[in-house]
């Protein structure tokens, strides 16, 4: 589980999510990049 703009306090799954077979069914590969410096554009 991923929490975006929220905290995972006191949140627990009461039942399993389906085991290993469900991993491929409910997930996708995502590419994440982080730009460390501001990008310079040719206009102001």
Short mmCIF file of the N, C-alpha and C atoms (twelve columns), coordinates in Angstrom:
data_MODEL
# 
_entry.id   MODEL 
# 
loop_
_atom_site.group_PDB 
_atom_site.id 
_atom_site.type_symbol 
_atom_site.label_atom_id 
_atom_site.label_alt_id 
_atom_site.label_comp_id 
_atom_site.label_asym_id 
_atom_site.label_seq_id 
_atom_site.Cartn_x 
_atom_site.Cartn_y 
_atom_site.Cartn_z 
_atom_site.pdbx_PDB_model_num 
ATOM 1   N N  . UNK A 1  0.834  -1.175  0.000   1 
ATOM 2   C CA . UNK A 1  0.000  0.000   0.000   1 
ATOM 3   C C  . UNK A 1  0.876  1.235   0.000   1 
ATOM 4   N N  . UNK A 2  0.428  2.246   -0.669  1 
ATOM 5   C CA . UNK A 2  1.129  3.521   -0.689  1 
ATOM 6   C C  . UNK A 2  0.171  4.608   -0.223  1 
ATOM 7   N N  . UNK A 3  0.673  5.487   0.593   1 
ATOM 8   C CA . UNK A 3  -0.128 6.594   1.087   1 
ATOM 9   C C  . UNK A 3  0.466  7.886   0.553   1 
ATOM 10  N N  . UNK A 4  -0.308 8.633   -0.206  1 
ATOM 11  C CA . UNK A 4  0.134  9.902   -0.764  1 
ATOM 12  C C  . UNK A 4  -0.642 11.012  -0.065  1 
ATOM 13  N N  . UNK A 5  0.091  11.958  0.499   1 
ATOM 14  C CA . UNK A 5  -0.499 13.079  1.231   1 
ATOM 15  C C  . UNK A 5  -1.373 12.622  2.394   1 
ATOM 16  N N  . UNK A 6  -0.970 11.526  3.026   1 
ATOM 17  C CA . UNK A 6  -1.700 11.018  4.176   1 
ATOM 18  C C  . UNK A 6  -0.746 10.169  4.999   1 
ATOM 19  N N  . UNK A 7  -1.107 9.888   6.212   1 
ATOM 20  C CA . UNK A 7  -0.257 9.076   7.063   1 
ATOM 21  C C  . UNK A 7  -0.900 7.715   7.314   1 
ATOM 22  N N  . UNK A 8  -0.102 6.650   7.352   1 
ATOM 23  C CA . UNK A 8  -0.639 5.308   7.549   1 
ATOM 24  C C  . UNK A 8  -0.766 4.931   9.024   1 
ATOM 25  N N  . UNK A 9  -1.268 5.835   9.859   1 
ATOM 26  C CA . UNK A 9  -1.383 5.559   11.281  1 
ATOM 27  C C  . UNK A 9  -2.631 4.719   11.545  1 
ATOM 28  N N  . UNK A 10 -2.457 3.642   12.268  1 
ATOM 29  C CA . UNK A 10 -3.548 2.746   12.673  1 
ATOM 30  C C  . UNK A 10 -4.319 2.168   11.492  1 
ATOM 31  N N  . UNK A 11 -3.663 1.994   10.370  1 
ATOM 32  C CA . UNK A 11 -4.308 1.384   9.217   1 
ATOM 33  C C  . UNK A 11 -3.668 0.017   9.007   1 
ATOM 34  N N  . UNK A 12 -4.442 -1.022  9.194   1 
ATOM 35  C CA . UNK A 12 -3.941 -2.371  9.018   1 
ATOM 36  C C  . UNK A 12 -4.956 -3.160  8.208   1 
ATOM 37  N N  . UNK A 13 -4.438 -4.021  7.380   1 
ATOM 38  C CA . UNK A 13 -5.327 -4.878  6.594   1 
ATOM 39  C C  . UNK A 13 -5.853 -5.997  7.478   1 
ATOM 40  N N  . UNK A 14 -7.133 -6.212  7.448   1 
ATOM 41  C CA . UNK A 14 -7.726 -7.269  8.253   1 
ATOM 42  C C  . UNK A 14 -7.612 -8.638  7.623   1 
ATOM 43  N N  . UNK A 15 -7.466 -8.669  6.314   1 
ATOM 44  C CA . UNK A 15 -7.351 -9.933  5.594   1 
ATOM 45  C C  . UNK A 15 -6.223 -9.814  4.577   1 
ATOM 46  N N  . UNK A 16 -5.656 -10.936 4.138   1 
ATOM 47  C CA . UNK A 16 -4.602 -10.861 3.124   1 
ATOM 48  C C  . UNK A 16 -5.150 -10.360 1.793   1 
ATOM 49  N N  . UNK A 17 -4.286 -9.792  0.994   1 
ATOM 50  C CA . UNK A 17 -4.694 -9.227  -0.287  1 
ATOM 51  C C  . UNK A 17 -4.682 -10.228 -1.426  1 
ATOM 52  N N  . UNK A 18 -4.445 -11.483 -1.170  1 
ATOM 53  C CA . UNK A 18 -4.500 -12.478 -2.228  1 
ATOM 54  C C  . UNK A 18 -3.205 -13.226 -2.435  1 
ATOM 55  N N  . UNK A 19 -2.193 -12.906 -1.719  1 
ATOM 56  C CA . UNK A 19 -0.932 -13.631 -1.830  1 
ATOM 57  C C  . UNK A 19 -0.103 -13.187 -3.022  1 
ATOM 58  N N  . UNK A 20 0.820  -14.055 -3.433  1 
ATOM 59  C CA . UNK A 20 1.759  -13.707 -4.495  1 
ATOM 60  C C  . UNK A 20 1.091  -13.542 -5.856  1 
ATOM 61  N N  . UNK A 21 0.025  -14.270 -6.129  1 
ATOM 62  C CA . UNK A 21 -0.616 -14.165 -7.444  1 
ATOM 63  C C  . UNK A 21 -1.186 -12.771 -7.657  1 
ATOM 64  N N  . UNK A 22 -1.627 -12.117 -6.598  1 
ATOM 65  C CA . UNK A 22 -2.237 -10.797 -6.720  1 
ATOM 66  C C  . UNK A 22 -1.205 -9.700  -6.946  1 
ATOM 67  N N  . UNK A 23 0.054  -9.984  -6.653  1 
ATOM 68  C CA . UNK A 23 1.096  -8.970  -6.809  1 
ATOM 69  C C  . UNK A 23 1.161  -8.472  -8.244  1 
ATOM 70  N N  . UNK A 24 1.174  -9.366  -9.214  1 
ATOM 71  C CA . UNK A 24 1.237  -8.966  -10.625 1 
ATOM 72  C C  . UNK A 24 -0.086 -8.403  -11.126 1 
ATOM 73  N N  . UNK A 25 -1.176 -8.784  -10.526 1 
ATOM 74  C CA . UNK A 25 -2.480 -8.306  -10.971 1 
ATOM 75  C C  . UNK A 25 -2.751 -6.866  -10.548 1 
ATOM 76  N N  . UNK A 26 -2.215 -6.466  -9.421  1 
ATOM 77  C CA . UNK A 26 -2.553 -5.161  -8.858  1 
ATOM 78  C C  . UNK A 26 -1.389 -4.178  -8.828  1 
ATOM 79  N N  . UNK A 27 -0.280 -4.502  -9.492  1 
ATOM 80  C CA . UNK A 27 0.866  -3.596  -9.504  1 
ATOM 81  C C  . UNK A 27 1.319  -3.327  -10.926 1 
ATOM 82  N N  . UNK A 28 1.960  -2.193  -11.121 1 
ATOM 83  C CA . UNK A 28 2.571  -1.848  -12.396 1 
ATOM 84  C C  . UNK A 28 3.945  -1.254  -12.123 1 
ATOM 85  N N  . UNK A 29 4.830  -1.401  -13.081 1 
ATOM 86  C CA . UNK A 29 6.158  -0.825  -12.962 1 
ATOM 87  C C  . UNK A 29 6.075  0.648   -13.324 1 
ATOM 88  N N  . UNK A 30 6.647  1.492   -12.501 1 
ATOM 89  C CA . UNK A 30 6.632  2.926   -12.759 1 
ATOM 90  C C  . UNK A 30 8.046  3.467   -12.668 1 
ATOM 91  N N  . UNK A 31 8.364  4.408   -13.537 1 
ATOM 92  C CA . UNK A 31 9.663  5.050   -13.562 1 
ATOM 93  C C  . UNK A 31 9.529  6.399   -12.871 1 
ATOM 94  N N  . UNK A 32 10.324 6.638   -11.850 1 
ATOM 95  C CA . UNK A 32 10.268 7.889   -11.100 1 
ATOM 96  C C  . UNK A 32 11.619 8.571   -11.210 1 
ATOM 97  N N  . UNK A 33 11.616 9.847   -11.605 1 
ATOM 98  C CA . UNK A 33 12.851 10.623  -11.659 1 
ATOM 99  C C  . UNK A 33 12.711 11.843  -10.761 1 
ATOM 100 N N  . UNK A 34 13.836 12.267  -10.222 1 
ATOM 101 C CA . UNK A 34 13.863 13.439  -9.357  1 
ATOM 102 C C  . UNK A 34 14.881 14.407  -9.920  1 
ATOM 103 N N  . UNK A 35 14.441 15.613  -10.202 1 
ATOM 104 C CA . UNK A 35 15.332 16.639  -10.725 1 
ATOM 105 C C  . UNK A 35 15.874 17.433  -9.545  1 
ATOM 106 N N  . UNK A 36 17.199 17.424  -9.387  1 
ATOM 107 C CA . UNK A 36 17.810 18.043  -8.218  1 
ATOM 108 C C  . UNK A 36 18.042 19.542  -8.375  1 
ATOM 109 N N  . UNK A 37 18.216 20.013  -9.602  1 
ATOM 110 C CA . UNK A 37 18.477 21.434  -9.835  1 
ATOM 111 C C  . UNK A 37 17.374 22.010  -10.720 1 
ATOM 112 N N  . UNK A 38 17.074 23.300  -10.560 1 
ATOM 113 C CA . UNK A 38 16.064 23.910  -11.440 1 
ATOM 114 C C  . UNK A 38 16.511 23.883  -12.900 1 
ATOM 115 N N  . UNK A 39 15.581 23.643  -13.778 1 
ATOM 116 C CA . UNK A 39 15.878 23.599  -15.204 1 
ATOM 117 C C  . UNK A 39 15.891 25.012  -15.781 1 
ATOM 118 N N  . UNK A 40 16.863 25.309  -16.619 1 
ATOM 119 C CA . UNK A 40 16.965 26.610  -17.269 1 
ATOM 120 C C  . UNK A 40 16.252 26.563  -18.617 1 
ATOM 121 N N  . UNK A 41 15.280 27.436  -18.805 1 
ATOM 122 C CA . UNK A 41 14.548 27.509  -20.055 1 
ATOM 123 C C  . UNK A 41 15.067 28.693  -20.869 1 
ATOM 124 N N  . UNK A 42 14.960 28.650  -22.209 1 
ATOM 125 C CA . UNK A 42 15.501 29.723  -23.045 1 
ATOM 126 C C  . UNK A 42 14.649 30.998  -23.044 1 
ATOM 127 N N  . UNK A 43 13.627 31.069  -22.243 1 
ATOM 128 C CA . UNK A 43 12.796 32.267  -22.162 1 
ATOM 129 C C  . UNK A 43 12.625 32.649  -20.689 1 
ATOM 130 N N  . UNK A 44 12.202 33.869  -20.456 1 
ATOM 131 C CA . UNK A 44 12.036 34.336  -19.075 1 
ATOM 132 C C  . UNK A 44 10.598 34.478  -18.695 1 
# 
